[in-house]
Short mmCIF file of C-alpha atoms in Angstrom, two decimals:
data_model
loop_
_atom_site.label_atom_id
_atom_site.label_comp_id
_atom_site.label_asym_id
_atom_site.label_seq_id
_atom_site.Cartn_x
_atom_site.Cartn_y
_atom_site.Cartn_z
CA MET I 173 259.88 -36.73 108.84
CA THR I 174 258.14 -34.83 111.63
CA LYS I 175 255.34 -33.65 108.34
CA TYR I 176 254.36 -37.01 107.86
CA LEU I 177 254.42 -37.15 112.42
CA LYS I 178 251.84 -34.55 111.94
CA LEU I 179 249.64 -36.68 109.84
CA ILE I 180 249.01 -38.90 112.27
CA PRO I 181 246.87 -37.04 114.33
CA PHE I 182 244.89 -36.28 111.72
CA ILE I 183 243.81 -39.10 109.52
CA LEU I 184 243.13 -40.71 113.03
CA THR I 185 240.80 -37.54 114.12
CA VAL I 186 239.67 -38.10 110.64
CA VAL I 187 238.80 -42.07 110.70
CA LEU I 188 237.92 -41.53 114.15
CA VAL I 189 235.44 -38.74 113.61
CA ALA I 190 233.75 -40.82 109.78
CA VAL I 191 233.24 -43.63 111.88
CA VAL I 192 231.01 -42.23 114.74
CA GLN I 193 228.99 -40.80 111.93
CA ILE I 194 228.63 -43.79 109.75
CA ALA I 195 228.08 -45.85 112.83
CA LEU I 196 227.10 -44.38 116.26
CA ILE I 197 224.85 -40.91 114.86
CA LYS I 198 223.10 -42.94 112.11
CA GLY I 199 222.24 -45.74 114.93
CA LEU I 200 221.09 -43.18 117.44
CA PRO I 201 216.92 -43.26 118.27
CA GLY I 202 215.20 -39.84 117.31
CA TRP I 203 216.20 -36.32 115.70
CA LEU I 204 219.75 -37.25 117.22
CA GLN I 205 220.17 -40.37 114.02
CA TYR I 206 220.05 -37.41 111.23
CA LEU I 207 222.97 -35.21 112.51
CA ASN I 208 225.83 -34.65 110.02
CA ALA I 209 228.79 -34.32 112.18
CA VAL I 210 231.38 -33.63 109.88
CA LEU I 211 229.49 -31.39 108.45
CA VAL I 212 229.22 -29.29 111.47
CA ILE I 213 232.98 -30.17 112.68
CA MET I 214 233.40 -29.03 108.81
CA VAL I 215 231.71 -25.58 109.27
CA PHE I 216 234.22 -24.60 112.39
CA ILE I 217 236.94 -25.78 110.70
CA ILE I 218 236.29 -23.43 107.50
CA GLY I 219 235.98 -20.57 109.52
CA SER I 220 239.32 -21.18 111.40
CA ARG I 221 241.23 -22.37 109.27
CA SER I 222 242.83 -21.66 105.64
CA LEU I 223 240.98 -22.75 102.70
CA SER I 224 243.43 -25.25 102.08
CA LYS I 225 243.78 -27.06 105.25
CA ALA I 226 239.97 -27.60 105.14
CA LEU I 227 239.82 -29.07 101.53
CA LYS I 228 242.60 -31.25 103.14
CA TRP I 229 239.98 -32.35 106.02
CA ALA I 230 237.29 -32.22 103.47
CA ALA I 231 238.72 -34.75 101.26
CA GLY I 232 239.66 -37.15 104.31
CA PHE I 233 235.93 -37.33 106.39
CA GLY I 234 234.37 -37.87 102.28
CA LEU I 235 236.94 -40.52 101.21
CA VAL I 236 236.92 -42.53 105.01
CA LEU I 237 232.27 -41.81 103.90
CA ASP I 238 233.05 -43.13 100.33
CA ILE I 239 234.68 -46.29 101.22
CA PHE I 240 232.00 -47.01 103.43
CA SER I 241 229.31 -45.88 100.39
CA PHE I 242 228.03 -48.67 97.99
CA SER I 243 226.93 -45.40 95.83
CA LEU I 244 229.20 -44.07 92.74
CA PHE I 245 232.53 -43.55 95.01
CA GLY I 246 233.57 -40.25 94.63
CA ILE I 247 230.21 -39.20 95.48
CA PHE I 248 230.97 -37.27 99.42
CA THR I 249 234.61 -36.40 99.09
CA VAL I 250 233.46 -34.36 95.64
CA SER I 251 230.10 -33.11 98.16
CA LEU I 252 231.93 -32.08 100.17
CA LEU I 253 234.70 -30.68 98.72
CA ALA I 254 232.81 -28.12 96.91
CA THR I 255 230.37 -27.70 100.27
CA THR I 256 233.37 -27.05 101.51
CA VAL I 257 234.83 -24.40 98.82
CA LEU I 258 231.15 -21.82 98.76
CA THR I 259 230.84 -21.73 102.39
CA TRP I 260 234.30 -20.49 102.76
CA PHE I 261 233.21 -18.06 99.50
CA VAL I 262 230.08 -17.29 101.91
CA LEU I 263 232.36 -17.05 105.16
CA VAL I 264 234.35 -14.58 103.71
CA ASN I 265 233.08 -12.47 101.59
CA PHE I 266 229.56 -12.33 103.62
CA LEU I 267 229.84 -13.36 107.28
CA THR I 268 232.98 -11.64 108.02
CA ASN I 269 233.05 -12.11 111.97
CA ARG I 270 233.69 -15.11 113.91
CA SER I 271 229.61 -14.48 115.99
CA LEU I 272 227.04 -17.53 116.91
CA TYR I 273 225.14 -16.21 113.93
CA SER I 274 228.08 -16.37 111.77
CA PHE I 275 228.13 -19.96 112.48
CA LEU I 276 224.49 -20.83 112.17
CA ALA I 277 224.55 -18.76 108.88
CA ALA I 278 227.45 -21.00 107.34
CA THR I 279 225.85 -24.29 109.11
CA VAL I 280 222.59 -23.62 107.31
CA PHE I 281 224.22 -23.30 103.76
CA ALA I 282 226.38 -25.77 104.08
CA THR I 283 224.05 -28.53 105.25
CA PHE I 284 221.67 -26.80 102.36
CA CYS I 285 224.58 -27.63 99.79
CA PHE I 286 226.01 -30.43 100.53
CA GLU I 287 222.04 -31.96 100.56
CA VAL I 288 221.50 -30.27 97.29
CA LEU I 289 224.33 -31.52 96.14
CA SER I 290 224.86 -35.12 97.15
CA SER I 291 221.14 -36.05 95.95
CA THR I 292 221.83 -34.20 92.86
CA ILE I 293 224.91 -36.84 91.95
CA LEU I 294 222.49 -39.37 93.37
CA TYR I 295 220.01 -38.80 91.59
CA PHE I 296 221.57 -38.48 88.21
CA CYS I 297 224.11 -42.45 89.36
CA HIS I 298 220.80 -43.78 90.26
CA ILE I 299 218.86 -42.78 86.23
CA PHE I 300 221.93 -42.85 84.11
CA LEU I 301 224.21 -46.01 86.11
CA SER I 302 220.81 -48.09 87.51
CA LEU I 303 222.25 -47.49 91.47
CA GLU I 304 219.39 -48.16 93.58
CA ASN I 305 218.38 -46.90 97.11
CA PHE I 306 217.75 -43.75 95.82
CA ILE I 307 214.84 -41.83 97.90
CA GLY I 308 212.75 -39.91 95.97
CA LEU I 309 212.24 -36.47 96.50
CA ASP I 310 208.78 -36.73 98.77
CA ARG I 311 207.11 -34.88 101.60
CA TYR I 312 208.97 -37.71 104.15
CA PHE I 313 212.54 -36.76 102.70
CA ILE I 314 212.45 -33.37 102.98
CA LEU I 315 211.60 -33.18 106.34
CA VAL I 316 213.96 -35.93 107.25
CA LYS I 317 216.24 -33.26 105.20
CA LEU I 318 214.73 -30.38 108.14
CA TYR I 319 215.16 -32.58 110.95
CA GLY I 320 218.69 -32.89 110.23
CA LEU I 321 219.34 -29.06 109.68
CA VAL I 322 217.67 -28.34 113.43
CA ILE I 323 220.26 -31.04 115.14
CA ASN I 324 222.79 -29.51 112.91
CA LEU I 325 221.97 -26.27 113.73
CA ALA I 326 221.74 -27.11 117.93
CA VAL I 327 224.99 -28.85 117.81
CA ALA I 328 226.38 -25.85 115.75
CA ILE I 329 225.46 -23.62 118.50
CA VAL I 330 226.91 -26.37 121.97
CA VAL I 331 230.25 -26.65 119.84
CA PHE I 332 230.18 -23.00 119.78
CA ASN I 333 229.35 -21.98 123.43
CA PHE I 334 232.28 -24.95 123.98
CA LEU I 335 235.24 -22.78 121.76
CA THR I 336 234.32 -19.91 123.27
CA ILE I 337 235.27 -20.97 126.64
CA LEU I 338 238.58 -22.93 124.81
CA SER I 339 238.97 -19.34 122.58
CA ARG I 340 239.19 -16.36 122.63
CA ARG I 341 239.15 -16.38 118.77
CA TYR I 342 235.47 -16.55 119.03
CA LYS I 343 233.39 -13.74 119.70
CA PRO I 344 230.41 -14.13 122.51
CA VAL I 345 226.80 -14.61 120.78
CA PHE I 346 225.77 -10.92 120.94
CA LEU I 347 228.24 -8.56 120.05
CA ASN I 348 229.43 -5.62 122.03
CA LYS I 349 228.84 -1.88 120.15
CA GLU I 350 231.91 0.06 120.99
CA GLY I 351 231.51 1.99 124.04
CA SER I 352 228.85 0.17 125.17
CA ILE I 353 230.07 -2.16 128.65
CA MET K 62 239.49 -15.44 93.18
CA LYS K 63 242.92 -15.17 93.82
CA LYS K 64 245.47 -17.43 92.46
CA PRO K 65 246.61 -19.78 95.47
CA ILE K 66 243.18 -20.25 95.91
CA LYS K 67 242.38 -21.12 92.61
CA LYS K 68 245.49 -23.40 92.61
CA THR K 69 244.43 -24.89 95.47
CA ILE K 70 240.97 -25.63 94.11
CA ILE K 71 242.34 -26.96 90.89
CA ILE K 72 244.55 -29.54 92.31
CA TYR K 73 242.37 -31.16 94.93
CA THR K 74 239.88 -31.40 91.36
CA ALA K 75 242.17 -33.26 90.09
CA VAL K 76 243.49 -35.59 93.07
CA ILE K 77 240.34 -36.58 93.64
CA GLY K 78 239.13 -36.79 89.91
CA LEU K 79 242.50 -39.37 90.20
CA LEU K 80 241.39 -41.33 93.00
CA VAL K 81 237.75 -41.64 91.08
CA PHE K 82 239.52 -43.00 88.29
CA LEU K 83 242.13 -45.37 89.73
CA TYR K 84 238.96 -46.20 91.99
CA LEU K 85 236.98 -47.55 89.12
CA MET K 86 239.08 -49.20 87.62
CA GLY K 87 239.84 -50.79 90.72
CA LEU K 88 243.46 -50.55 91.43
CA LEU K 89 242.11 -48.59 94.95
CA LYS K 90 240.56 -52.47 95.86
CA PRO K 91 243.23 -53.65 98.10
CA ILE K 92 243.79 -50.60 99.92
CA GLU K 93 239.93 -50.10 100.32
CA THR K 94 239.63 -53.27 101.44
CA VAL K 95 242.47 -53.10 103.79
CA ALA K 96 241.86 -50.26 105.53
CA LEU K 97 237.76 -51.96 105.83
CA LYS K 98 239.42 -55.26 107.85
CA VAL K 99 241.31 -52.64 110.54
CA LEU K 100 237.82 -50.33 110.68
CA ASN K 101 235.38 -52.88 110.81
CA PRO K 102 235.91 -54.26 114.60
CA ILE K 103 235.61 -50.41 115.37
CA THR K 104 232.59 -49.70 113.65
CA SER K 105 230.92 -53.09 114.53
CA ARG K 106 231.12 -51.56 118.58
CA LEU K 107 230.69 -48.38 117.86
CA TYR K 108 226.82 -49.96 115.89
CA ARG K 109 226.85 -52.00 119.37
CA VAL K 110 226.89 -48.72 121.43
CA SER K 111 224.39 -47.45 119.19
CA THR K 112 222.30 -49.92 119.32
CA ASP K 113 221.76 -50.31 122.90
CA ILE K 114 221.18 -46.44 123.37
CA ARG K 115 218.48 -46.73 120.49
CA LYS K 116 217.38 -49.95 122.75
CA THR K 117 217.33 -48.26 126.56
CA TYR K 118 215.19 -45.03 124.25
CA SER K 119 212.57 -47.51 122.55
CA ASP K 120 212.28 -49.32 126.26
CA ARG K 121 211.33 -45.75 128.10
CA THR K 122 208.94 -44.70 125.23
CA THR K 123 207.11 -47.61 124.90
CA LYS K 124 206.32 -48.96 128.57
CA HIS K 125 202.74 -47.19 128.69
CA GLY K 126 201.17 -50.26 126.55
CA LEU K 127 203.19 -52.58 127.68
CA GLN K 128 200.21 -54.29 130.36
CA ILE K 129 198.03 -54.59 126.96
CA GLU K 130 201.38 -56.37 125.31
CA ILE K 131 201.37 -58.60 128.42
CA ASP K 132 197.25 -59.85 128.43
CA GLU K 133 197.19 -60.07 124.46
CA LEU K 134 201.39 -62.74 125.20
CA HIS K 135 199.12 -64.39 127.46
CA ASP K 136 196.82 -66.03 125.38
CA GLN K 137 199.48 -66.26 122.76
CA ILE K 138 201.45 -68.63 125.19
CA ASN K 139 198.48 -71.32 125.86
CA SER K 140 197.56 -71.48 122.03
CA LEU K 141 201.72 -71.87 121.54
CA LEU K 142 202.14 -74.56 124.56
CA GLU K 143 199.61 -76.76 122.90
CA GLU K 144 201.17 -76.08 119.21
CA LYS K 145 203.87 -76.93 121.17
CA ALA K 146 202.81 -80.10 121.90
CA GLU K 147 201.82 -80.99 118.70
CA LEU K 148 204.80 -80.34 117.50
CA GLU K 149 206.84 -82.07 119.35
CA ASN K 150 205.30 -85.09 118.02
CA ILE K 151 206.03 -84.32 114.91
CA LYS K 152 209.60 -83.69 116.00
CA GLU K 153 210.41 -86.70 116.94
CA GLU K 154 208.84 -88.70 114.20
CA ASN K 155 210.98 -86.29 111.27
CA LYS K 156 213.40 -87.56 113.17
CA VAL K 157 213.02 -91.15 112.65
CA LEU K 158 212.05 -89.98 109.23
CA ARG K 159 215.19 -88.44 108.33
CA ASP K 160 217.48 -91.19 109.95
CA ASN K 161 215.98 -93.62 107.82
CA LEU K 162 216.54 -91.55 104.51
CA ARG K 163 219.68 -90.43 105.74
CA PHE K 164 219.04 -86.62 105.14
CA LEU K 165 221.40 -84.67 105.66
CA SER K 166 221.06 -83.34 109.24
CA LYS K 167 220.77 -80.08 110.20
CA LYS K 168 223.24 -77.38 108.17
CA GLU K 169 222.60 -78.32 104.24
CA TYR K 170 224.71 -75.16 103.82
CA ASN K 171 228.11 -72.71 104.74
CA TYR K 172 227.04 -70.27 106.47
CA SER K 173 228.62 -67.34 107.75
CA LEU K 174 228.25 -64.74 111.22
CA ALA K 175 228.36 -60.73 110.10
CA ASN K 176 228.38 -58.01 112.04
CA ILE K 177 226.53 -55.06 111.57
CA LEU K 178 228.45 -51.61 111.11
CA SER K 179 225.68 -49.77 109.83
CA ARG K 180 222.00 -48.50 109.30
CA ASP K 181 222.00 -47.47 105.57
CA SER K 182 224.63 -46.12 103.67
CA ALA K 183 225.20 -42.09 104.95
CA ILE K 184 223.52 -40.79 102.23
CA ASP K 185 219.97 -42.52 102.29
CA LYS K 186 219.12 -40.76 105.27
CA ASN K 187 215.52 -41.51 105.53
CA GLY K 188 215.76 -42.41 108.88
CA ARG K 189 214.00 -46.42 108.35
CA THR K 190 216.26 -48.82 108.99
CA GLU K 191 216.31 -50.49 105.30
CA SER K 192 219.08 -52.10 104.83
CA VAL K 193 222.64 -52.50 107.20
CA ILE K 194 225.92 -52.97 105.85
CA ILE K 195 228.18 -55.66 107.61
CA ASP K 196 232.04 -56.35 108.19
CA GLN K 197 231.62 -59.56 105.50
CA GLY K 198 232.42 -59.44 101.99
CA THR K 199 233.24 -61.60 99.09
CA LYS K 200 236.39 -62.70 100.50
CA ASP K 201 234.33 -64.31 102.62
CA GLY K 202 232.37 -66.08 100.11
CA LEU K 203 229.33 -63.84 99.89
CA ALA K 204 227.22 -62.35 96.76
CA VAL K 205 224.30 -61.08 96.01
CA GLY K 206 221.21 -62.78 96.25
CA LEU K 207 222.26 -64.12 99.60
CA ALA K 208 219.96 -65.24 102.61
CA VAL K 209 220.04 -62.97 105.80
CA VAL K 210 219.15 -64.33 108.86
CA ASN K 211 218.50 -63.78 113.14
CA GLY K 212 220.19 -66.32 115.56
CA LYS K 213 217.18 -68.08 115.63
CA GLY K 214 216.25 -68.43 111.58
CA ILE K 215 214.32 -65.64 110.74
CA LEU K 216 214.91 -63.86 107.70
CA VAL K 217 216.16 -60.61 108.10
CA GLY K 218 216.84 -59.75 104.19
CA LYS K 219 218.81 -60.39 101.30
CA ILE K 220 222.68 -59.03 100.02
CA SER K 221 222.50 -56.36 98.19
CA GLU K 222 225.49 -55.26 97.43
CA VAL K 223 229.18 -56.69 97.44
CA LYS K 224 232.80 -55.10 98.25
CA ASP K 225 235.57 -57.51 99.28
CA ALA K 226 235.08 -56.37 102.94
CA ILE K 227 231.64 -55.43 103.74
CA ALA K 228 228.17 -55.86 102.19
CA ARG K 229 224.35 -54.52 101.48
CA VAL K 230 222.17 -56.19 103.18
CA ASN K 231 218.70 -54.94 101.62
CA LEU K 232 215.66 -55.73 104.76
CA THR K 233 213.07 -57.80 104.26
CA ASN K 234 211.50 -54.45 104.94
CA ASN K 235 213.21 -52.51 102.18
CA GLU K 236 211.41 -52.56 98.71
CA ASN K 237 213.77 -53.31 96.62
CA CYS K 238 214.31 -56.35 98.37
CA LYS K 239 211.74 -59.06 96.23
CA ILE K 240 211.54 -62.23 97.70
CA ALA K 241 210.17 -65.89 96.57
CA ALA K 242 207.65 -66.54 99.18
CA THR K 243 204.40 -68.77 100.11
CA ALA K 244 202.48 -69.22 103.18
CA LEU K 245 202.24 -72.25 105.38
CA ASN K 246 198.91 -73.24 104.78
CA ASP K 247 196.68 -76.27 103.02
CA ASP K 248 196.93 -74.26 99.57
CA ARG K 249 200.70 -72.86 100.13
CA THR K 250 199.75 -69.62 98.78
CA SER K 251 202.63 -68.46 96.61
CA GLY K 252 203.63 -65.18 95.68
CA ILE K 253 206.64 -61.82 95.68
CA THR K 254 207.31 -60.05 99.22
CA GLU K 255 208.81 -57.04 99.07
CA GLY K 256 208.75 -53.60 101.64
CA GLU K 257 206.04 -51.01 101.47
CA LEU K 258 207.52 -47.42 102.76
CA GLY K 259 210.07 -49.14 104.93
CA LEU K 260 207.57 -50.82 107.95
CA THR K 261 205.61 -54.02 106.42
CA ILE K 262 206.04 -56.14 103.71
CA LYS K 263 203.72 -56.39 100.84
CA MET K 264 203.46 -60.03 99.12
CA SER K 265 201.63 -59.71 95.66
CA PHE K 266 201.42 -62.20 92.82
CA ILE K 267 198.59 -64.43 94.77
CA PRO K 268 196.45 -65.63 92.29
CA GLN K 269 192.49 -65.11 93.19
CA ASP K 270 191.67 -68.65 93.10
CA ARG K 271 193.87 -68.94 96.22
CA GLU K 272 193.19 -69.15 100.23
CA ILE K 273 195.73 -66.86 102.25
CA ASN K 274 194.39 -65.95 105.78
CA ILE K 275 195.58 -63.33 108.65
CA ASN K 276 197.77 -65.20 110.64
CA ASP K 277 199.25 -67.43 108.45
CA ILE K 278 202.94 -67.60 108.69
CA ILE K 279 204.72 -66.74 105.13
CA VAL K 280 208.42 -68.28 104.58
CA THR K 281 210.93 -68.82 101.88
CA SER K 282 209.44 -70.38 98.59
CA GLY K 283 212.88 -72.06 97.94
CA LEU K 284 212.49 -70.87 94.28
CA GLU K 285 214.91 -69.03 94.36
CA PRO K 286 218.45 -70.63 93.71
CA MET K 287 220.70 -68.12 97.02
CA ILE K 288 217.33 -68.88 99.30
CA PRO K 289 216.97 -71.87 101.09
CA ARG K 290 213.03 -72.82 101.23
CA GLY K 291 211.62 -72.56 104.88
CA LEU K 292 212.80 -69.08 106.48
CA ILE K 293 210.22 -67.05 107.87
CA ILE K 294 209.64 -64.07 107.18
CA GLY K 295 206.41 -62.94 108.59
CA ARG K 296 202.97 -63.40 109.50
CA VAL K 297 199.70 -61.87 107.09
CA ILE K 298 197.83 -59.14 109.15
CA GLU K 299 195.86 -58.15 106.23
CA VAL K 300 194.29 -59.85 103.11
CA ASP K 301 193.75 -57.25 99.88
CA LYS K 302 191.49 -59.41 97.61
CA GLU K 303 189.10 -57.06 94.90
CA ASN K 304 187.43 -59.68 92.22
CA ASN K 305 188.02 -57.35 89.71
CA GLU K 306 191.89 -58.14 90.04
CA LEU K 307 194.20 -60.30 88.95
CA TRP K 308 195.76 -60.88 92.41
CA GLN K 309 195.11 -60.55 95.24
CA GLU K 310 197.99 -58.60 97.91
CA ALA K 311 198.10 -59.70 101.41
CA ILE K 312 200.30 -57.42 104.10
CA ILE K 313 202.63 -59.37 106.06
CA GLU K 314 204.71 -58.09 109.66
CA PRO K 315 207.99 -59.22 109.81
CA ILE K 316 209.05 -60.82 113.19
CA ILE K 317 212.07 -58.96 113.47
CA ASP K 318 212.71 -55.60 115.07
CA PRO K 319 215.11 -54.75 112.35
CA ASP K 320 216.48 -51.86 114.70
CA GLU K 321 217.51 -54.48 117.48
CA LEU K 322 219.85 -56.36 115.31
CA ILE K 323 223.63 -56.77 116.01
CA ILE K 324 224.68 -60.34 114.61
CA VAL K 325 223.40 -61.59 111.69
CA THR K 326 224.45 -64.67 109.39
CA VAL K 327 224.36 -65.35 106.18
CA LEU K 328 223.55 -68.85 104.68
CA ASN K 329 225.62 -69.82 101.18
CA PRO K 330 223.80 -72.89 99.63
CA LEU K 331 226.02 -73.04 97.04
CA ALA K 332 228.94 -74.35 99.17
CA VAL K 333 227.39 -77.52 100.18
CA GLU K 334 229.50 -79.32 102.74
#
């Protein structure tokens, strides 16, 4: 029973974050509308929890986003799950400490993976299933993705600094060398 | 990769594959509908918050152009007052004629109000509001192709996709939103409108021998069964007429600002009262 009760805060958080992404962030002015809050949160979950827990969050976010999407069901879930596995792999093998730079590099990698995966799946849906509202690979498309990356990084910095206040698991911006003050 | 990790990934892949399969078979539709019905009120409220933020931001960034706009609006008010007086007479005359002919009064069709839930789908990150998601779907009698208007009856767009509890509306500035239109001029010039670059509307397939001028008001022609005649689409701001071309084109400025929409009305001419 307690196992199921534990699911309630998880479901509420997933739904709240996904709905904020869909309704609030997408409607904000300027660069803010390009923020992918779900992805930034996922990077921090991957960096601080086990892979299976991160996959659980990714599946939850993906499903809510897919419910509101008019593209083929599963695009967001599949893209988020694949991004989670790949980012986890990079974090475990190449970015082993929990410094700001690790998280920023992971954010860049995750954003790139997610955009490439979702756009590729959407492109094939557009070709084979004739789904409309596909945006071609033009200069504007790339520019918008770059705006998205910049705003994701800015938010990741804010979140990281906030987490360093709350927890000792995260290291400060510059790593102190042994012996130095 | 370690075995338990491989196992976890395989389990998740299988579960998601199964969910996608069940969804495509239509077995998850009831769950999706319930979830959307529960979430739609929260989503529409959040969208209102973001619209307020956007409006405040927009007001602050466009103040310097306001004086010029005020002068232009004064001129427009004067000419509109003259026009209004003339229209009042026509309205009075029209009322008498309608009574005599026993026309159905205002509403010849059903309509339903809908809240906007989101701009675009979350994957269309082009920044331009070219489509919106509303909180009504097939269960509310909506269908693909129905006209969507704002509170003043100006055409906002056309429904492009419908789920049980939500629908996507392609706005008039969306290149996938094609509408049979006509100009309110002596020639009643007809054509097809479609969005261009998410900013303006292009009216094409206008025969070369037809007259179309700047400032002509463009309305729906009524040639589409789902869209009533006479809904305002916009105003002509540019005419592109090349003698060697088969058709001429006109650029239309939309009258509404899609970023300020919160509630819209879906017209359903199929359900005659």
